[in-house]
JSON list of C-alpha atoms in Angstrom, two decimals:
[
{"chain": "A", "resi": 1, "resn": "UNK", "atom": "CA", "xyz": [4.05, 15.15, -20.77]},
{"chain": "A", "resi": 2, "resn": "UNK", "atom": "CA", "xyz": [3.43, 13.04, -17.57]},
{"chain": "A", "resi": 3, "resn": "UNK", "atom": "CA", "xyz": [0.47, 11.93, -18.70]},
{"chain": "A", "resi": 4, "resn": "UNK", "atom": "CA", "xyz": [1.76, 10.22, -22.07]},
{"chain": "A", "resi": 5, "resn": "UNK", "atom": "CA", "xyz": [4.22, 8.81, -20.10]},
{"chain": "A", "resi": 6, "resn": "UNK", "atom": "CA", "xyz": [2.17, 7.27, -17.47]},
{"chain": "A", "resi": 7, "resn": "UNK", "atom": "CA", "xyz": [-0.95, 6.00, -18.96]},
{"chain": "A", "resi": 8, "resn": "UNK", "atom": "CA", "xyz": [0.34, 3.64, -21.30]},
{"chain": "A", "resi": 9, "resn": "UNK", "atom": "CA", "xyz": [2.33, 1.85, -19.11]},
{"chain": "A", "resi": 10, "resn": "UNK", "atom": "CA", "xyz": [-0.86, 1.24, -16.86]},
{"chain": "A", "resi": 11, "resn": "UNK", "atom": "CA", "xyz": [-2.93, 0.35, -20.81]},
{"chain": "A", "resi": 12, "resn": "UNK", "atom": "CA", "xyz": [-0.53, -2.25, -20.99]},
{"chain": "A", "resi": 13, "resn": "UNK", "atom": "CA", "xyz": [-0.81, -3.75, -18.13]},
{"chain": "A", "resi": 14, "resn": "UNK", "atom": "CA", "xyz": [-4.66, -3.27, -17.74]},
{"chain": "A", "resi": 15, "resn": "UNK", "atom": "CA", "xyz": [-5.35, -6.83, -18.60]},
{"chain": "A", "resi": 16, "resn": "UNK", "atom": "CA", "xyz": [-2.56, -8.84, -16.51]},
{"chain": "A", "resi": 17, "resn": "UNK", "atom": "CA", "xyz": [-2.42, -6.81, -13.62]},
{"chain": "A", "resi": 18, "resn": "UNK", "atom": "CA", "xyz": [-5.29, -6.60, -10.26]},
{"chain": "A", "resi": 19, "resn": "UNK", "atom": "CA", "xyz": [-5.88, -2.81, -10.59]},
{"chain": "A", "resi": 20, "resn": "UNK", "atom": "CA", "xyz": [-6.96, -0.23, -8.22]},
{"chain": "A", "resi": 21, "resn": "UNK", "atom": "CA", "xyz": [-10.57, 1.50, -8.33]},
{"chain": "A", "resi": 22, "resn": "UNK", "atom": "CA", "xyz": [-8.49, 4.53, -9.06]},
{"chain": "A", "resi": 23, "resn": "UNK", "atom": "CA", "xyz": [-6.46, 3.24, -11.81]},
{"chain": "A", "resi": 24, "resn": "UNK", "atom": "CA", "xyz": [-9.72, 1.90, -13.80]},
{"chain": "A", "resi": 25, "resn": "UNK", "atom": "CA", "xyz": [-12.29, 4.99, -12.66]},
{"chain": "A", "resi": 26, "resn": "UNK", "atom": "CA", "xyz": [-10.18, 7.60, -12.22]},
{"chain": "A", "resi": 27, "resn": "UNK", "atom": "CA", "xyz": [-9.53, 10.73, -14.72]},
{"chain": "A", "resi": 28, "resn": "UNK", "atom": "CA", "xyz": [-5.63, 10.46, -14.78]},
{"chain": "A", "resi": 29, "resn": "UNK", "atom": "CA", "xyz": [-6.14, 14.75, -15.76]},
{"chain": "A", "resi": 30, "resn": "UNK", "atom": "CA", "xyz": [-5.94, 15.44, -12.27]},
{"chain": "A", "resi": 31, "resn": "UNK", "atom": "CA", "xyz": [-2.44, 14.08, -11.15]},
{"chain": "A", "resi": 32, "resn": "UNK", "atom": "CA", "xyz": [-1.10, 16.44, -14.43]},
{"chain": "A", "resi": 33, "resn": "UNK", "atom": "CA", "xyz": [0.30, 19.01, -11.86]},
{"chain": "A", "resi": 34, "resn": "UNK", "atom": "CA", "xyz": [2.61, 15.90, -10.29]},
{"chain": "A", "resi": 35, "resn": "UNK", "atom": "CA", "xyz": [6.04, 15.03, -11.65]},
{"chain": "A", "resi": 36, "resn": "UNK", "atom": "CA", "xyz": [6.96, 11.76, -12.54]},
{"chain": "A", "resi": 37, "resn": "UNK", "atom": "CA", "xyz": [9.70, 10.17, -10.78]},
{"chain": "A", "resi": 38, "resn": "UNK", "atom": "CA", "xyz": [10.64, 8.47, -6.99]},
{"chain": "A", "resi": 39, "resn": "UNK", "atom": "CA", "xyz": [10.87, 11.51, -4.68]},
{"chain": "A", "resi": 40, "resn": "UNK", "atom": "CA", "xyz": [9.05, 15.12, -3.97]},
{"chain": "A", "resi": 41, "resn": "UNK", "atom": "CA", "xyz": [10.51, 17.56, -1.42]},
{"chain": "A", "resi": 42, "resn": "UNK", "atom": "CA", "xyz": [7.70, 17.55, 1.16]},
{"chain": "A", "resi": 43, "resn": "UNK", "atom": "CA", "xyz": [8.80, 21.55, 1.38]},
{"chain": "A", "resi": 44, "resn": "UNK", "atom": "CA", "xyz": [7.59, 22.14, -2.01]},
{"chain": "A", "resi": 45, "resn": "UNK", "atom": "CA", "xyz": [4.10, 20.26, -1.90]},
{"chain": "A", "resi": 46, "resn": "UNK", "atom": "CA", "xyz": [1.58, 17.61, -0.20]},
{"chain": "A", "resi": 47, "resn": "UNK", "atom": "CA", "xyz": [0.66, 15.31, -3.53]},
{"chain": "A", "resi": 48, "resn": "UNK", "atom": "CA", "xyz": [2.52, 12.15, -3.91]},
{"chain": "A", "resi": 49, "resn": "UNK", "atom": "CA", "xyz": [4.32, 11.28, -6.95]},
{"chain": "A", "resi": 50, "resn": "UNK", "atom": "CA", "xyz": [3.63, 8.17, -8.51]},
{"chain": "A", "resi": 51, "resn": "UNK", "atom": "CA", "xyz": [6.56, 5.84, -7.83]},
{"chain": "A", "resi": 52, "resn": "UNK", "atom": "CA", "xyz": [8.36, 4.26, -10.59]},
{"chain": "A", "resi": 53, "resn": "UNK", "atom": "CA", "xyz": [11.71, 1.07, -10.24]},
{"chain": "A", "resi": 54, "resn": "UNK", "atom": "CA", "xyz": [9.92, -0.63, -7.53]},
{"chain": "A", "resi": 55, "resn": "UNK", "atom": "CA", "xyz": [11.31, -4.40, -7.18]},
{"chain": "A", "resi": 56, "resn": "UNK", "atom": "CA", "xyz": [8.47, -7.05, -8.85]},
{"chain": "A", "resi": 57, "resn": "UNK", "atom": "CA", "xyz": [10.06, -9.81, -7.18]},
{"chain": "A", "resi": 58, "resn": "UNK", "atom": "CA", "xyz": [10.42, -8.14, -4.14]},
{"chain": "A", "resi": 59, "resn": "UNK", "atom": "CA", "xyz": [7.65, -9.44, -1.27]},
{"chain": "A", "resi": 60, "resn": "UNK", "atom": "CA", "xyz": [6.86, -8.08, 1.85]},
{"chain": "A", "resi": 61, "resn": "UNK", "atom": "CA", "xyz": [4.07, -9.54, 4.04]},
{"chain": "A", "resi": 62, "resn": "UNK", "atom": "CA", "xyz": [2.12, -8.26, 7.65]},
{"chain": "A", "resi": 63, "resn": "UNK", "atom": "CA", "xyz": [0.26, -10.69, 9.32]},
{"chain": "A", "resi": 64, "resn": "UNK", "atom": "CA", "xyz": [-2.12, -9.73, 12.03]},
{"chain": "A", "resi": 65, "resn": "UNK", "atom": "CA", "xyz": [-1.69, -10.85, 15.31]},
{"chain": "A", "resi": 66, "resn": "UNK", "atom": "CA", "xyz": [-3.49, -13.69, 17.50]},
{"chain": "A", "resi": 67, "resn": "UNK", "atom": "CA", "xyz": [-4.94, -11.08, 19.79]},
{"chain": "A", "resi": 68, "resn": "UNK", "atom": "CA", "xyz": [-8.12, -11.87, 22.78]},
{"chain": "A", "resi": 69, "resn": "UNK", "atom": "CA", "xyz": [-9.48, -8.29, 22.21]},
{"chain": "A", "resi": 70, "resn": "UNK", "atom": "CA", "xyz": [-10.36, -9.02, 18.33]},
{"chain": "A", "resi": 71, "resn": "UNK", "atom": "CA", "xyz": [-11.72, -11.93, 15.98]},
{"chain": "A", "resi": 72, "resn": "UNK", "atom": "CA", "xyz": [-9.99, -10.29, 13.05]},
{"chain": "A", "resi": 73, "resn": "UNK", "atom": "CA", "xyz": [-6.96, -11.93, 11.54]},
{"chain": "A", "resi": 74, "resn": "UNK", "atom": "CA", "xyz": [-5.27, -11.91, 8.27]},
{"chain": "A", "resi": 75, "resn": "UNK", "atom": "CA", "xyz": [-2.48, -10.38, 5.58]},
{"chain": "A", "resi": 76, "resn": "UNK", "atom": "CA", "xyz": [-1.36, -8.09, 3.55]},
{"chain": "A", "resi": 77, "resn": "UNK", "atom": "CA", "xyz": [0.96, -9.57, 0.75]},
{"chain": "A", "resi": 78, "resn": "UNK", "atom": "CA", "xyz": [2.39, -7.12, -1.38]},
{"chain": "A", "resi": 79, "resn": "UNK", "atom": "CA", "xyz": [4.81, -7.06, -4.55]},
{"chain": "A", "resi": 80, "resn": "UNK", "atom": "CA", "xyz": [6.27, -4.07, -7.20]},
{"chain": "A", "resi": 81, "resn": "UNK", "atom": "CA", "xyz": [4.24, -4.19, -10.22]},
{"chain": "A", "resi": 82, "resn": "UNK", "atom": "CA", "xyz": [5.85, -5.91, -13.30]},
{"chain": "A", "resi": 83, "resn": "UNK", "atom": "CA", "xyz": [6.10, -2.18, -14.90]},
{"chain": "A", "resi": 84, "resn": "UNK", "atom": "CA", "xyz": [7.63, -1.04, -11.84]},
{"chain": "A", "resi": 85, "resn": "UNK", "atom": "CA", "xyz": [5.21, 1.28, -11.37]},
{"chain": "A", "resi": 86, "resn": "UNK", "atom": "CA", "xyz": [3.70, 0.96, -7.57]},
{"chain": "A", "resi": 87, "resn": "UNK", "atom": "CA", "xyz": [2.68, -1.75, -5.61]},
{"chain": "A", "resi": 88, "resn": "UNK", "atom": "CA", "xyz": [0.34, -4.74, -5.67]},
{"chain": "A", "resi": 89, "resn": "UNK", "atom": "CA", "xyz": [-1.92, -5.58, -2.66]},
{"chain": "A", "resi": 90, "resn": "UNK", "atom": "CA", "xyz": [-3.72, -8.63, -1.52]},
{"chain": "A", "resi": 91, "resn": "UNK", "atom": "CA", "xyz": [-5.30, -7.77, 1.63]},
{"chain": "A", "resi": 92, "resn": "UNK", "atom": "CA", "xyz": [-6.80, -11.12, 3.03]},
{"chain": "A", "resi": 93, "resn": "UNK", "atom": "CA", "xyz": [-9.07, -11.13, 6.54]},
{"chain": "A", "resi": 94, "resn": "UNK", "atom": "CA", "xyz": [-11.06, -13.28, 8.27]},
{"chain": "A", "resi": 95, "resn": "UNK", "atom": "CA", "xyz": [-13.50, -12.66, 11.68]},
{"chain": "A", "resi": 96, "resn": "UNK", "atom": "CA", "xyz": [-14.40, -9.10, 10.44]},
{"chain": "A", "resi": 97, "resn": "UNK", "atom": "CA", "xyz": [-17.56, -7.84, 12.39]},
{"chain": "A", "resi": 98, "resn": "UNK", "atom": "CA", "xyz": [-20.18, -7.84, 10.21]},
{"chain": "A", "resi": 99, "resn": "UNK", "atom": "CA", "xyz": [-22.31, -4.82, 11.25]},
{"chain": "A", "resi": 100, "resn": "UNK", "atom": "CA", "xyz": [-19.56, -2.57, 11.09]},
{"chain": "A", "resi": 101, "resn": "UNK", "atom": "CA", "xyz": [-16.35, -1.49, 8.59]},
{"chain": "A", "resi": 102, "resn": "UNK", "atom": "CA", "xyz": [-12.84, -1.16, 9.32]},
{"chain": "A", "resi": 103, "resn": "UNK", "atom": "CA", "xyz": [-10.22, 0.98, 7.85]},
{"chain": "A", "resi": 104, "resn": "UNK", "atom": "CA", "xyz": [-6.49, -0.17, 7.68]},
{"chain": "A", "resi": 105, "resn": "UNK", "atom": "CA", "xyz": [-3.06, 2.14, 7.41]},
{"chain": "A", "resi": 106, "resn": "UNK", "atom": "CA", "xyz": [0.31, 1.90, 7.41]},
{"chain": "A", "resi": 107, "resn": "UNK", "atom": "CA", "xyz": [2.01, 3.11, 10.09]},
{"chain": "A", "resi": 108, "resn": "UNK", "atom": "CA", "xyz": [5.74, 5.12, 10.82]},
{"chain": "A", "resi": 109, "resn": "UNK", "atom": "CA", "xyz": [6.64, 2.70, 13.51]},
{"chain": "A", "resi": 110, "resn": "UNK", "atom": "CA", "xyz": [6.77, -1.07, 13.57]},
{"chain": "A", "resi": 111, "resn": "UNK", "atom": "CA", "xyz": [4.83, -2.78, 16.14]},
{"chain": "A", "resi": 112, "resn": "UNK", "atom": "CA", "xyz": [7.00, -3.25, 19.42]},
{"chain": "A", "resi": 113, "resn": "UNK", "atom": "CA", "xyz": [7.85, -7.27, 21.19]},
{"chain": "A", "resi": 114, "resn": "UNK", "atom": "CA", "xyz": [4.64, -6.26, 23.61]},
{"chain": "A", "resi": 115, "resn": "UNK", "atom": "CA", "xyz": [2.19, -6.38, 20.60]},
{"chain": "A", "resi": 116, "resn": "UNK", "atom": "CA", "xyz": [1.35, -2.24, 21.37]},
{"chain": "A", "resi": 117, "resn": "UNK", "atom": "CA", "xyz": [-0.80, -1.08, 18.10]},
{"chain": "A", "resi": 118, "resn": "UNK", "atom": "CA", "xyz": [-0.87, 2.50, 19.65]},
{"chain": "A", "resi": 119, "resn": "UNK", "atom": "CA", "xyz": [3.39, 2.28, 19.95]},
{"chain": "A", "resi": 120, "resn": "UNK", "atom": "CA", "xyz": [3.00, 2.40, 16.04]},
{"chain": "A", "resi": 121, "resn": "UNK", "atom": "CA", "xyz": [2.71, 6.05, 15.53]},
{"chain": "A", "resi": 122, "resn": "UNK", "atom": "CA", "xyz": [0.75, 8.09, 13.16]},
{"chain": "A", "resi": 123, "resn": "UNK", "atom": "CA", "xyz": [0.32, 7.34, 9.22]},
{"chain": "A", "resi": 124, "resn": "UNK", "atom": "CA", "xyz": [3.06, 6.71, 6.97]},
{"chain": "A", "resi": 125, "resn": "UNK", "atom": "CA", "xyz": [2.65, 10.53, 5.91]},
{"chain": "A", "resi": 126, "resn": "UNK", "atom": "CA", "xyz": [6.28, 11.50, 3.76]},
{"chain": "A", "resi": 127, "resn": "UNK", "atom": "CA", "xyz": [4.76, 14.88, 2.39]},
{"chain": "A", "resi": 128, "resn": "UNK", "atom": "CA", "xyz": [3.05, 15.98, 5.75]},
{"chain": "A", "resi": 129, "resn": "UNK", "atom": "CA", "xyz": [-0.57, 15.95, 4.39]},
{"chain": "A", "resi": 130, "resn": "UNK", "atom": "CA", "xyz": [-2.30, 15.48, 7.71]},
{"chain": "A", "resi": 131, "resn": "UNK", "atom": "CA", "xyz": [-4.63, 13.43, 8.57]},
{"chain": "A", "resi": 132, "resn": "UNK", "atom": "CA", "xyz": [-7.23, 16.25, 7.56]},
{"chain": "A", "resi": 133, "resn": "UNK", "atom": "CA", "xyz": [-9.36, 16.89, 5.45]},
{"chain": "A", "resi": 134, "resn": "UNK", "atom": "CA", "xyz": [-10.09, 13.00, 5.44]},
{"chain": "A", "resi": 135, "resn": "UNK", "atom": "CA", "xyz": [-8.62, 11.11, 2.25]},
{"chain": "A", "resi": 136, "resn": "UNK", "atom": "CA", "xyz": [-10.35, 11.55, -1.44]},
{"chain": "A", "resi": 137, "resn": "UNK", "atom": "CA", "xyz": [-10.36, 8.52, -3.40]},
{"chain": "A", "resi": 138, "resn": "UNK", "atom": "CA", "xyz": [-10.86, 10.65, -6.58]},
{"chain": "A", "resi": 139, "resn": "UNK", "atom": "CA", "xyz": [-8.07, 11.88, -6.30]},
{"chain": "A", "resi": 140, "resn": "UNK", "atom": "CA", "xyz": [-5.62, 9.13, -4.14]},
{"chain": "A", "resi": 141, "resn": "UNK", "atom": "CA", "xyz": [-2.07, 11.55, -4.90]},
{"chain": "A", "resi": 142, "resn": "UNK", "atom": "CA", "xyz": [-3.30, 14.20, -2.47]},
{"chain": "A", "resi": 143, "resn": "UNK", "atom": "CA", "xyz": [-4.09, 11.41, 0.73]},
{"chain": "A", "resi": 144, "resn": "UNK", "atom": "CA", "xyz": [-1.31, 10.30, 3.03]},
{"chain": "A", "resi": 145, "resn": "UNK", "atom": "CA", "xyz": [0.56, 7.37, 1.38]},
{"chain": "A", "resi": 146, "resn": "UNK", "atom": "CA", "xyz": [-0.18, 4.96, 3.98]},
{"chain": "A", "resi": 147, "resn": "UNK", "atom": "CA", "xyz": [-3.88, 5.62, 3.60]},
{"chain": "A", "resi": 148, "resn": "UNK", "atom": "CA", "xyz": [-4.74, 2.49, 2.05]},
{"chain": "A", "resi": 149, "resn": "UNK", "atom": "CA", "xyz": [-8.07, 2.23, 3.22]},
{"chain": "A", "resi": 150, "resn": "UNK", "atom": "CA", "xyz": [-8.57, 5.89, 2.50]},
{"chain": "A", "resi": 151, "resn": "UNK", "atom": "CA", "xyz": [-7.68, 5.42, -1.09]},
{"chain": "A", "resi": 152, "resn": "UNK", "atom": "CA", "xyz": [-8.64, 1.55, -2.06]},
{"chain": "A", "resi": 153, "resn": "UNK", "atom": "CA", "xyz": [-11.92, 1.33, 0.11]},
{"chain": "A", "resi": 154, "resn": "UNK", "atom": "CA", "xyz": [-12.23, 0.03, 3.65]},
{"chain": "A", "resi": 155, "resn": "UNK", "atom": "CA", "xyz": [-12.91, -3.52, 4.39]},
{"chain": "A", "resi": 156, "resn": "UNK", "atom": "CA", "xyz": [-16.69, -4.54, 4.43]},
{"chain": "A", "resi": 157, "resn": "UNK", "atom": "CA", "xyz": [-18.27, -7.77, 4.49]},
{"chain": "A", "resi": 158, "resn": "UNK", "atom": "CA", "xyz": [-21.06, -9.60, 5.12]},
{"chain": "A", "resi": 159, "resn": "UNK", "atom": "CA", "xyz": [-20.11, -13.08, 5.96]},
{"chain": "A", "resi": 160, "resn": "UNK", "atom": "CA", "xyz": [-16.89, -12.30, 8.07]},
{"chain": "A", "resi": 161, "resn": "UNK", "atom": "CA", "xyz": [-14.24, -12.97, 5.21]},
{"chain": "A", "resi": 162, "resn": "UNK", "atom": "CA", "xyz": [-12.65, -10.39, 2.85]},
{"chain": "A", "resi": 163, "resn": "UNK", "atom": "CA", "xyz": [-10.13, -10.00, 0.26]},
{"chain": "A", "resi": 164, "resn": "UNK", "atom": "CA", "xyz": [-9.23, -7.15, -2.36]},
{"chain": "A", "resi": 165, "resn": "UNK", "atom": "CA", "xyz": [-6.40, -6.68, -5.07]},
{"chain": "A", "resi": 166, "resn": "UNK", "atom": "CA", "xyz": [-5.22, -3.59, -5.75]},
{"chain": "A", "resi": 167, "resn": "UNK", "atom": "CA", "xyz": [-2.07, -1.42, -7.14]},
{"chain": "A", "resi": 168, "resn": "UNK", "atom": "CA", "xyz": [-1.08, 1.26, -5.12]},
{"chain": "A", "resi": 169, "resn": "UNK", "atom": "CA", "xyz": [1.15, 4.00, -7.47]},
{"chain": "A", "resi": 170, "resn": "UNK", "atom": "CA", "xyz": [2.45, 5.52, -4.31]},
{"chain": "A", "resi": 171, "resn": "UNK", "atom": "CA", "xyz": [4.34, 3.02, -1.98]},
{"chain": "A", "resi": 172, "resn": "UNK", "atom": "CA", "xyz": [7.78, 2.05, -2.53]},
{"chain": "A", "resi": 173, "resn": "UNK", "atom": "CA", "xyz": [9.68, -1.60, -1.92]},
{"chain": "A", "resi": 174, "resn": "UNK", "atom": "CA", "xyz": [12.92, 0.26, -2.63]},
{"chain": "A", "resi": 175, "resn": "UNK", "atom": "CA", "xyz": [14.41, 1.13, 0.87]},
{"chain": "A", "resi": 176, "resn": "UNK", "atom": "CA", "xyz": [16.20, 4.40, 1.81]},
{"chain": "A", "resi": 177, "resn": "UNK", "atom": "CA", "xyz": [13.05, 5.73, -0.03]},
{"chain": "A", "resi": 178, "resn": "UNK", "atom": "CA", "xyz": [10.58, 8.42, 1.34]},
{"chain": "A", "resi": 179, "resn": "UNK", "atom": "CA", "xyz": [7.72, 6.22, 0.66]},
{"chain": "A", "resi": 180, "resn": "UNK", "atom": "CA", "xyz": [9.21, 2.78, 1.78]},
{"chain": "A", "resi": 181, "resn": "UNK", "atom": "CA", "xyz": [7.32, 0.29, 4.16]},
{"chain": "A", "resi": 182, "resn": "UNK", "atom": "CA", "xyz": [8.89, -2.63, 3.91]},
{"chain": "A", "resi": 183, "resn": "UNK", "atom": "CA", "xyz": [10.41, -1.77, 7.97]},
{"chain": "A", "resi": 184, "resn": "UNK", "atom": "CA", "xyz": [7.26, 0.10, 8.87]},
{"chain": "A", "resi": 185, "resn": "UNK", "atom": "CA", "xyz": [3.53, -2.10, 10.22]},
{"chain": "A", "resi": 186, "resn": "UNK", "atom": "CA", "xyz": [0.27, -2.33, 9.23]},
{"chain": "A", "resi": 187, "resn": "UNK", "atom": "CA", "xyz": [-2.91, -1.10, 11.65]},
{"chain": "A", "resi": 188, "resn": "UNK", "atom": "CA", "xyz": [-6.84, -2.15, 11.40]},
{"chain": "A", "resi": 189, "resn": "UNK", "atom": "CA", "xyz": [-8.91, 0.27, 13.05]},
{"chain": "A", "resi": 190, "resn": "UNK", "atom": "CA", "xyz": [-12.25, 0.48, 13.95]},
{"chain": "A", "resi": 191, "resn": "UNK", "atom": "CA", "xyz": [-14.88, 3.88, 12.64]},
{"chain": "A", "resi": 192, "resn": "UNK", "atom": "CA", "xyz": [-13.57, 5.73, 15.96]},
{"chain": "A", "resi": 193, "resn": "UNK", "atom": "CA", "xyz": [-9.68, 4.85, 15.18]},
{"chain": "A", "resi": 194, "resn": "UNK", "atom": "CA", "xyz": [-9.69, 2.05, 17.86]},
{"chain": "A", "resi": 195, "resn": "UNK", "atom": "CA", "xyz": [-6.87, 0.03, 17.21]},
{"chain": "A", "resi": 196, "resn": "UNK", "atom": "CA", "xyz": [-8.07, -3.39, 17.12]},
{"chain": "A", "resi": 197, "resn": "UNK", "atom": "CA", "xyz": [-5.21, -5.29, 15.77]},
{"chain": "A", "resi": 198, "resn": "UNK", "atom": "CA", "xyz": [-1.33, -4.48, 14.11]},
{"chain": "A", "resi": 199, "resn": "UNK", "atom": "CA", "xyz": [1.66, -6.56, 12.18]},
{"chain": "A", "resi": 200, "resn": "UNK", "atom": "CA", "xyz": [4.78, -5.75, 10.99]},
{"chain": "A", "resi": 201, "resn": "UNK", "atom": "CA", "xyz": [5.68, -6.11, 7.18]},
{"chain": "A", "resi": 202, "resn": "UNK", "atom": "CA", "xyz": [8.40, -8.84, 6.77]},
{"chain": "A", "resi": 203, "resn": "UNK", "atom": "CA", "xyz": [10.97, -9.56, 3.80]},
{"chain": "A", "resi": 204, "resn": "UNK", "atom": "CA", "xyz": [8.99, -12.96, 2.29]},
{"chain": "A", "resi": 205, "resn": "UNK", "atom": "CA", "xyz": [11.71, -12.66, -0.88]},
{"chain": "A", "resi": 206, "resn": "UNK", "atom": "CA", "xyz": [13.80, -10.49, -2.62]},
{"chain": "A", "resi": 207, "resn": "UNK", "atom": "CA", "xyz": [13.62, -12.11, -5.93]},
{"chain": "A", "resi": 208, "resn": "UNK", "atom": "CA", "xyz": [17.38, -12.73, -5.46]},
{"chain": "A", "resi": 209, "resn": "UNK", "atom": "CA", "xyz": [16.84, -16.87, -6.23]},
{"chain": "A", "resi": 210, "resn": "UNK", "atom": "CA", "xyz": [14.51, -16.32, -9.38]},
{"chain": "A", "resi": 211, "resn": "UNK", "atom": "CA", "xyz": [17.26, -13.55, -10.60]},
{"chain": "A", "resi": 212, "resn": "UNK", "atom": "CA", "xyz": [19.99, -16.02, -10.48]},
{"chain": "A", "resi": 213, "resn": "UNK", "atom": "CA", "xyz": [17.62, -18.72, -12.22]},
{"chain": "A", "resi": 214, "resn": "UNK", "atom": "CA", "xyz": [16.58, -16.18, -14.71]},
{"chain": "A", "resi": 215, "resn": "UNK", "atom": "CA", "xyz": [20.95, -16.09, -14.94]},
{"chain": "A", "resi": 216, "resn": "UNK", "atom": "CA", "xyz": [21.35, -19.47, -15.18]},
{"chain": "A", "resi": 217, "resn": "UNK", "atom": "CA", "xyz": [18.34, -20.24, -18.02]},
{"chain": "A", "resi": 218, "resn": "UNK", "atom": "CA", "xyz": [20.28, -17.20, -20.10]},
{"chain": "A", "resi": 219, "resn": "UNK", "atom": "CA", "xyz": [23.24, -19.04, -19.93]},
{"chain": "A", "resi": 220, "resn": "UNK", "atom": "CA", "xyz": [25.23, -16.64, -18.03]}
]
């Protein structure tokens, strides 16, 4: 079944891999109905598959801009997970305000040359969830994919900096994909959806270099 498929692949990894609240709390019972594999006609339902053959080696990176209206600044590195199976996050930030929290998604659009946040367009949102009923963290295959904040936990701190690790099972680093954001941007909002700041991902590496290494040590 999907299930014995999955969760041994994400036992395995358990003790080498930065996992997501939902991957270590989470009854995997729930995502049962899903089938396992890259795409899911958004005519047929709203869940997300899990994504499997994303690119380990593959980086993309946002980085917030240097904006006057905002104190908060930082990135979002990500990777494909050595099992192929999602993607890993480091979400670094500095200057966050400490009486409040922020939530962060990835957008459909990439930010324009002018810096716009609100030119960025809604959610990253493949199988036309909605933005309501607001995201579940229980259960992170029925939220929009680019809910990150919505699924991993929003960003909290109390002495201005914060970072958090995380897999996310339904993003993809494979392009021409439904769930692909490698040419899509990142937004941090305030609690009433002000856009306070925006970056686009980037292409850090493709892994091409350590692929032709990996070559070269075989003796290929």
């Amino acid at each position: 079944s999907y299930i014995k498929q999955l969760y041994p692949l994400l036992q395995r990894n358990r003790r080498n891999t930065p996992l997501s609240h939902f991957e270590q709390n989470v009854d995997p019972i729930p995502l049962r109905r899903r089938s396992l594999g890259l795409f899911l006609s958004s005519a047929v339902a709203h869940e997300a598959p899990v994504v499997i053959g994303n690119e380990p080696q593959t980086v993309y990176e946002a980085v917030l801009q240097d904006k006057d209206n905002t104190t908060v600044r930082g990135t979002f590195t990500t990777h494909g997970a050595e099992d192929g199976i999602g993607i890993q996050f480091r979400v670094a930030l500095t200057g966050v305000p400490k009486d409040t929290f922020l939530n962060y998604h990835i957008h459909d659009n990439p930010v324009p040359k002018d810096g716009n946040c609100y030119a960025t367009g809604g959610h990253l949102d493949p199988y036309k969830r909605g933005d309501r009923p607001p995201c579940n963290a229980t259960e992170p295959q029925t939220c929009q994919v680019g809910d990150i904040s919505g699924k991993h936990g929003p960003v909290w701190t109390a002495d201005g900096n914060f970072e958090v690790l995380y897999r996310d099972f339904f993003l993809s680093n494979v392009e021409d994909t439904v769930a692909f954001f490698g040419n899509r941007s990142v937004v941090v909002h305030l609690p009433d959806n002000t856009r306070i700041n925006c970056g686009n991902f980037h292409l850090v590496s493709d892994g091409v270099e350590k692929k032709e290494e990996a070559k070269k040590d075989q003796g290929c």
